[in-house]
Amino acid sequence: MSVRRAASRVVGTLVSLGMVAVLGFFLFRVLPGDPVLTLTRGRPVTPGEVARLRHEFGLDRPLVTQFVDYAASLLRGDLGRSYFYDQPVARLIAERVGPTLLLTGAALVLSVSLGVWLGQWAGWRRGSAFDRAATAAAVVGWSVPAFWLGLLLLMAFGGPLPTGGMVTPGSDASGAALAWDVARHLVLPALTLAAVQFAQYTLTMRASVLGELGEGYLTTARAKGLPEDGVRARHVLPNALLPTVTLVFLMLGQVIGGAIAVESVFSWPGLGYLAYQALSAPDLPLLQGTFLVFSATAVVSNALADVVYRLIDPRLRGT
Amino acid sequence: MAELRWRDVSVEYRAGRPGTARARRGEPEASGVLAVDGVSLRVPAGATVGLAGESGCGKTTLALSALRLLPRSARVRGEILLDGENVRDLSFGRLRAVRWTSASVVFQGAASSLNPVRSVGWQIAEALRLHPGADWIGRRGRRARVEKLLGSVGLSPARAGAFPHELSGGQRQRVLIAMALACDPQIVIADEPTSALDADVAARIQDTLGALVRERGLSLLLISHDLPMLARACERLVVMQAGRIVEEGPSADVLEHARHPYTRRLAAASLAVGDRSVRRPRSRPPTGTGGRLEASGVTVDLAGRGVRTRAVAEASLAIERGEIVALVGPSGAGKTTLARAMLGLQGVTSGKVLFDGRPLPRGAALRAFRRRVQFVPQSPDAALSPRQTVWDAVAEGLRIHRVPGDERTLVEDALRAAELEPTERLLGALPSELSGGQRQRVVIAGALALNPELLVADEPVSSLDATVRAEIVALLAHLRDARGLGALVITHDRGLAWALADRIAVMRGGRIVGVGGVEDVLLGG
């Protein structure tokens, strides 16, 4: 990639992020609900105290002034302070990035390996019983709401496996015991997430394989004496994987935000759960912060997908 | 030495299944078509046999049947004997061992015959890996052999690391020849190895292939639609039409004393430079005025990947009213760029394009110019939308330019002018229901509907079969004589220029290196 191209890519990414920040700010101001009233609900407060709290949050000032303040602190790297937790938003987010990456990473590995494997064979043996079963499973997984599937799994396996959180409350395990505890907590949410996500890899992979089947180079490979497995593994796959790899990188961005439903069902202490909690207040600084993180991952992974696609496809190298 | 023999072979394609290549391209699947019908053909050891016929005659099906490479929908009957063994009875393991070692195929060098994400060296070495031989042991032995093979087809050994898209069409064809020779087969089947290439490149590749076949004493089955080329390259000729062999014999006999009318048509359809019987010069001076298009000192720089390339350098060319000018030259010479500049589709870096003495207008007035100068692109498949009926395709220009009058009448007139009848049946047809020649006529009808003064046609017949090509040439010549319709015809085919043009301009490396009468340019130099 030329320097000019890289520079224009970086500028484009920054512009997108700037627009996301603006959008996020005004979007959440339109939400119904008053953060101050939510915070003080069920407590005896005087109108004076409510007004003081509103002043403290800066909510009594004009929207434009609020935005200018927000933008100025954002440029300094300050995401603000959560109304609800009374802690810096940046710290809250930093604490929860790890668990989210653990969950979405595990789900990604599961869904990509399952999806690519299923899709590859479904395309290669198009029209077979395997193809029909794999496609049906993918469509079902794609259509099922994540929270609903999560609840079903909770009901089915909630006893033998832990039902929420990332570690057993009150446990002071460390080392291998801690890892085992986390792994057991990870099973259900990761399975749920993978089940609703593998479909797109299956369907993309299947379509890509089908797209290659009519190509002349497969006849060339067969004519050379390659067995069918060799034709599939050495010629079809490297071509068919290209769109799928790009899709994986595109999905990286959505995967982090897409875990909101699953994290909420399983009380997984990640970013999605945090965003969900912030939404119910609404805890405006926290909402803006998480929204910014979700969007930034999406924007960055889009840029990454573009770069990776150029690296893995020889036809695009050097463009 | 091995011989290849088909004994009473028939191949039938069953009704289409979804997912085959044809179905995905949106073409209707032929149901139960007999592609090869009772063919017996012998390629004796060390012999060269040319198999001629047009697209759809079953020649490629016959070629692929030799190594049992037909799709599963094909049902084969008869005996296919490769070195005495019936290919149809071989176990899959034995078949794989025979493939590429007894017989190999030189596929058409179109990009799709090579895997786009593997280097060409890798793809040649794959054949060596599959069939270990004493001359290529281990990785190093294979690499040395690949380099030697590339050298034998006139490519630099360094090209082994190149990917197919980094090579020209001619280079890809050379790679496919090298690949076919990798495992020292006794029989080589070459399926249209040069029909997608420029005449010059094609001739050089035929020489390379011919020399290698002679040197190694191989049997060659060369498949093409170009009868004279086959006659030059092969000892015997076999002519196929609609799945049957209609004529065969020694090459000179078949070419000069063709008995079957189809062979005569095929032979006549090839437009040989110097053959005065195929030439159709202007019969009378043009009537009326207007329609003179001129490029004056046009230079076009194209920017791409941060590099500016000079595609056209100070080219001057004029097309007079009612005159057909052929712009010839190898691919990459800048022919299409110059034509695009003359159509106002491409900005010029310097120089002028004049229509009837005035510079090309800008903005709204350019639309009026476009109506008077119509463009006929190379491939009708790309030019026609697969979902548009013939009526819609032809009427599109009429609608854009809001031509007054009854649309149906205008469309039918245009179809008749392009010699497409009966118009009632064709109006509702989709491109997939038409033959290649009919499709190109529909494109021409779309241009004629606007009653233009000049056509600019970019390789108007290169995607068509030889007999169809001759018909389109006749149509363009007729339009010139009957309507005074001039044309700029871009082609790399000197035979086409010879048959059709009144004047010829030769382009090379972005410059016009010669302009003159057809006979002077093509026969004089």
mmCIF file with all atom_site columns, C-alpha atoms in Angstrom, chain A residues 79-156:
data_model
loop_
_atom_site.group_PDB
_atom_site.id
_atom_site.type_symbol
_atom_site.label_atom_id
_atom_site.label_alt_id
_atom_site.label_comp_id
_atom_site.label_asym_id
_atom_site.label_entity_id
_atom_site.label_seq_id
_atom_site.pdbx_PDB_ins_code
_atom_site.Cartn_x
_atom_site.Cartn_y
_atom_site.Cartn_z
_atom_site.occupancy
_atom_site.B_iso_or_equiv
_atom_site.pdbx_formal_charge
_atom_site.auth_seq_id
_atom_site.auth_comp_id
_atom_site.auth_asym_id
_atom_site.auth_atom_id
_atom_site.pdbx_PDB_model_num
ATOM 1  C CA . LEU A 1 79  ? -14.419 10.297  28.652 1.00 0.00 ? 79  LEU A CA 1
ATOM 2  C CA . GLY A 1 80  ? -16.151 11.877  31.626 1.00 0.00 ? 80  GLY A CA 1
ATOM 3  C CA . ARG A 1 81  ? -17.484 10.476  34.858 1.00 0.00 ? 81  ARG A CA 1
ATOM 4  C CA . SER A 1 82  ? -20.252 7.932   35.221 1.00 0.00 ? 82  SER A CA 1
ATOM 5  C CA . TYR A 1 83  ? -23.359 9.246   36.992 1.00 0.00 ? 83  TYR A CA 1
ATOM 6  C CA . PHE A 1 84  ? -24.209 5.892   38.433 1.00 0.00 ? 84  PHE A CA 1
ATOM 7  C CA . TYR A 1 85  ? -20.820 4.505   39.457 1.00 0.00 ? 85  TYR A CA 1
ATOM 8  C CA . ASP A 1 86  ? -19.299 7.901   40.201 1.00 0.00 ? 86  ASP A CA 1
ATOM 9  C CA . GLN A 1 87  ? -16.075 6.703   38.592 1.00 0.00 ? 87  GLN A CA 1
ATOM 10 C CA . PRO A 1 88  ? -14.185 7.752   35.473 1.00 0.00 ? 88  PRO A CA 1
ATOM 11 C CA . VAL A 1 89  ? -15.799 6.145   32.394 1.00 0.00 ? 89  VAL A CA 1
ATOM 12 C CA . ALA A 1 90  ? -12.381 5.253   31.001 1.00 0.00 ? 90  ALA A CA 1
ATOM 13 C CA . ARG A 1 91  ? -11.574 3.163   34.072 1.00 0.00 ? 91  ARG A CA 1
ATOM 14 C CA . LEU A 1 92  ? -14.945 1.386   33.969 1.00 0.00 ? 92  LEU A CA 1
ATOM 15 C CA . ILE A 1 93  ? -14.432 0.511   30.325 1.00 0.00 ? 93  ILE A CA 1
ATOM 16 C CA . ALA A 1 94  ? -10.841 -0.615  30.832 1.00 0.00 ? 94  ALA A CA 1
ATOM 17 C CA . GLU A 1 95  ? -11.916 -3.007  33.588 1.00 0.00 ? 95  GLU A CA 1
ATOM 18 C CA . ARG A 1 96  ? -14.452 -4.679  31.308 1.00 0.00 ? 96  ARG A CA 1
ATOM 19 C CA . VAL A 1 97  ? -12.520 -4.938  28.060 1.00 0.00 ? 97  VAL A CA 1
ATOM 20 C CA . GLY A 1 98  ? -10.745 -8.103  29.199 1.00 0.00 ? 98  GLY A CA 1
ATOM 21 C CA . PRO A 1 99  ? -13.860 -10.181 29.980 1.00 0.00 ? 99  PRO A CA 1
ATOM 22 C CA . THR A 1 100 ? -15.535 -9.058  26.753 1.00 0.00 ? 100 THR A CA 1
ATOM 23 C CA . LEU A 1 101 ? -12.503 -9.982  24.664 1.00 0.00 ? 101 LEU A CA 1
ATOM 24 C CA . LEU A 1 102 ? -12.372 -13.364 26.386 1.00 0.00 ? 102 LEU A CA 1
ATOM 25 C CA . LEU A 1 103 ? -16.025 -14.064 25.616 1.00 0.00 ? 103 LEU A CA 1
ATOM 26 C CA . THR A 1 104 ? -16.139 -12.706 22.069 1.00 0.00 ? 104 THR A CA 1
ATOM 27 C CA . GLY A 1 105 ? -12.745 -14.191 21.251 1.00 0.00 ? 105 GLY A CA 1
ATOM 28 C CA . ALA A 1 106 ? -13.827 -17.654 22.338 1.00 0.00 ? 106 ALA A CA 1
ATOM 29 C CA . ALA A 1 107 ? -17.098 -17.287 20.439 1.00 0.00 ? 107 ALA A CA 1
ATOM 30 C CA . LEU A 1 108 ? -15.261 -16.050 17.350 1.00 0.00 ? 108 LEU A CA 1
ATOM 31 C CA . VAL A 1 109 ? -12.873 -18.990 17.287 1.00 0.00 ? 109 VAL A CA 1
ATOM 32 C CA . LEU A 1 110 ? -15.776 -21.402 17.740 1.00 0.00 ? 110 LEU A CA 1
ATOM 33 C CA . SER A 1 111 ? -18.060 -19.828 15.171 1.00 0.00 ? 111 SER A CA 1
ATOM 34 C CA . VAL A 1 112 ? -15.364 -19.328 12.531 1.00 0.00 ? 112 VAL A CA 1
ATOM 35 C CA . SER A 1 113 ? -14.037 -22.868 12.756 1.00 0.00 ? 113 SER A CA 1
ATOM 36 C CA . LEU A 1 114 ? -17.481 -24.394 12.786 1.00 0.00 ? 114 LEU A CA 1
ATOM 37 C CA . GLY A 1 115 ? -18.796 -22.065 10.088 1.00 0.00 ? 115 GLY A CA 1
ATOM 38 C CA . VAL A 1 116 ? -15.889 -22.490 7.700  1.00 0.00 ? 116 VAL A CA 1
ATOM 39 C CA . TRP A 1 117 ? -15.863 -26.245 8.101  1.00 0.00 ? 117 TRP A CA 1
ATOM 40 C CA . LEU A 1 118 ? -19.599 -26.616 7.577  1.00 0.00 ? 118 LEU A CA 1
ATOM 41 C CA . GLY A 1 119 ? -19.748 -24.118 4.730  1.00 0.00 ? 119 GLY A CA 1
ATOM 42 C CA . GLN A 1 120 ? -16.850 -25.670 2.881  1.00 0.00 ? 120 GLN A CA 1
ATOM 43 C CA . TRP A 1 121 ? -18.369 -29.141 2.848  1.00 0.00 ? 121 TRP A CA 1
ATOM 44 C CA . ALA A 1 122 ? -21.857 -27.842 2.188  1.00 0.00 ? 122 ALA A CA 1
ATOM 45 C CA . GLY A 1 123 ? -20.629 -26.029 -0.915 1.00 0.00 ? 123 GLY A CA 1
ATOM 46 C CA . TRP A 1 124 ? -18.424 -28.873 -2.088 1.00 0.00 ? 124 TRP A CA 1
ATOM 47 C CA . ARG A 1 125 ? -21.288 -31.356 -1.769 1.00 0.00 ? 125 ARG A CA 1
ATOM 48 C CA . ARG A 1 126 ? -24.028 -29.024 -2.835 1.00 0.00 ? 126 ARG A CA 1
ATOM 49 C CA . GLY A 1 127 ? -27.484 -30.504 -2.797 1.00 0.00 ? 127 GLY A CA 1
ATOM 50 C CA . SER A 1 128 ? -26.487 -33.354 -0.482 1.00 0.00 ? 128 SER A CA 1
ATOM 51 C CA . ALA A 1 129 ? -28.153 -34.157 2.830  1.00 0.00 ? 129 ALA A CA 1
ATOM 52 C CA . PHE A 1 130 ? -25.139 -32.621 4.584  1.00 0.00 ? 130 PHE A CA 1
ATOM 53 C CA . ASP A 1 131 ? -25.580 -29.411 2.615  1.00 0.00 ? 131 ASP A CA 1
ATOM 54 C CA . ARG A 1 132 ? -29.262 -29.206 3.443  1.00 0.00 ? 132 ARG A CA 1
ATOM 55 C CA . ALA A 1 133 ? -28.678 -29.913 7.146  1.00 0.00 ? 133 ALA A CA 1
ATOM 56 C CA . ALA A 1 134 ? -25.808 -27.419 7.454  1.00 0.00 ? 134 ALA A CA 1
ATOM 57 C CA . THR A 1 135 ? -27.705 -24.704 5.630  1.00 0.00 ? 135 THR A CA 1
ATOM 58 C CA . ALA A 1 136 ? -30.806 -25.313 7.728  1.00 0.00 ? 136 ALA A CA 1
ATOM 59 C CA . ALA A 1 137 ? -28.782 -25.187 10.957 1.00 0.00 ? 137 ALA A CA 1
ATOM 60 C CA . ALA A 1 138 ? -27.140 -21.972 9.841  1.00 0.00 ? 138 ALA A CA 1
ATOM 61 C CA . VAL A 1 139 ? -30.441 -20.332 8.997  1.00 0.00 ? 139 VAL A CA 1
ATOM 62 C CA . VAL A 1 140 ? -31.937 -21.386 12.323 1.00 0.00 ? 140 VAL A CA 1
ATOM 63 C CA . GLY A 1 141 ? -28.913 -20.090 14.249 1.00 0.00 ? 141 GLY A CA 1
ATOM 64 C CA . TRP A 1 142 ? -29.037 -16.844 12.298 1.00 0.00 ? 142 TRP A CA 1
ATOM 65 C CA . SER A 1 143 ? -32.739 -16.325 13.024 1.00 0.00 ? 143 SER A CA 1
ATOM 66 C CA . VAL A 1 144 ? -32.808 -17.205 16.715 1.00 0.00 ? 144 VAL A CA 1
ATOM 67 C CA . PRO A 1 145 ? -32.592 -14.196 19.064 1.00 0.00 ? 145 PRO A CA 1
ATOM 68 C CA . ALA A 1 146 ? -29.419 -14.451 21.148 1.00 0.00 ? 146 ALA A CA 1
ATOM 69 C CA . PHE A 1 147 ? -31.112 -13.670 24.460 1.00 0.00 ? 147 PHE A CA 1
ATOM 70 C CA . TRP A 1 148 ? -33.766 -16.320 23.886 1.00 0.00 ? 148 TRP A CA 1
ATOM 71 C CA . LEU A 1 149 ? -31.233 -19.003 23.028 1.00 0.00 ? 149 LEU A CA 1
ATOM 72 C CA . GLY A 1 150 ? -29.211 -17.923 26.064 1.00 0.00 ? 150 GLY A CA 1
ATOM 73 C CA . LEU A 1 151 ? -32.222 -18.352 28.335 1.00 0.00 ? 151 LEU A CA 1
ATOM 74 C CA . LEU A 1 152 ? -32.957 -21.787 26.839 1.00 0.00 ? 152 LEU A CA 1
ATOM 75 C CA . LEU A 1 153 ? -29.394 -22.908 27.453 1.00 0.00 ? 153 LEU A CA 1
ATOM 76 C CA . LEU A 1 154 ? -29.592 -21.523 30.984 1.00 0.00 ? 154 LEU A CA 1
ATOM 77 C CA . MET A 1 155 ? -32.683 -23.609 31.673 1.00 0.00 ? 155 MET A CA 1
ATOM 78 C CA . ALA A 1 156 ? -31.155 -26.724 30.148 1.00 0.00 ? 156 ALA A CA 1
#
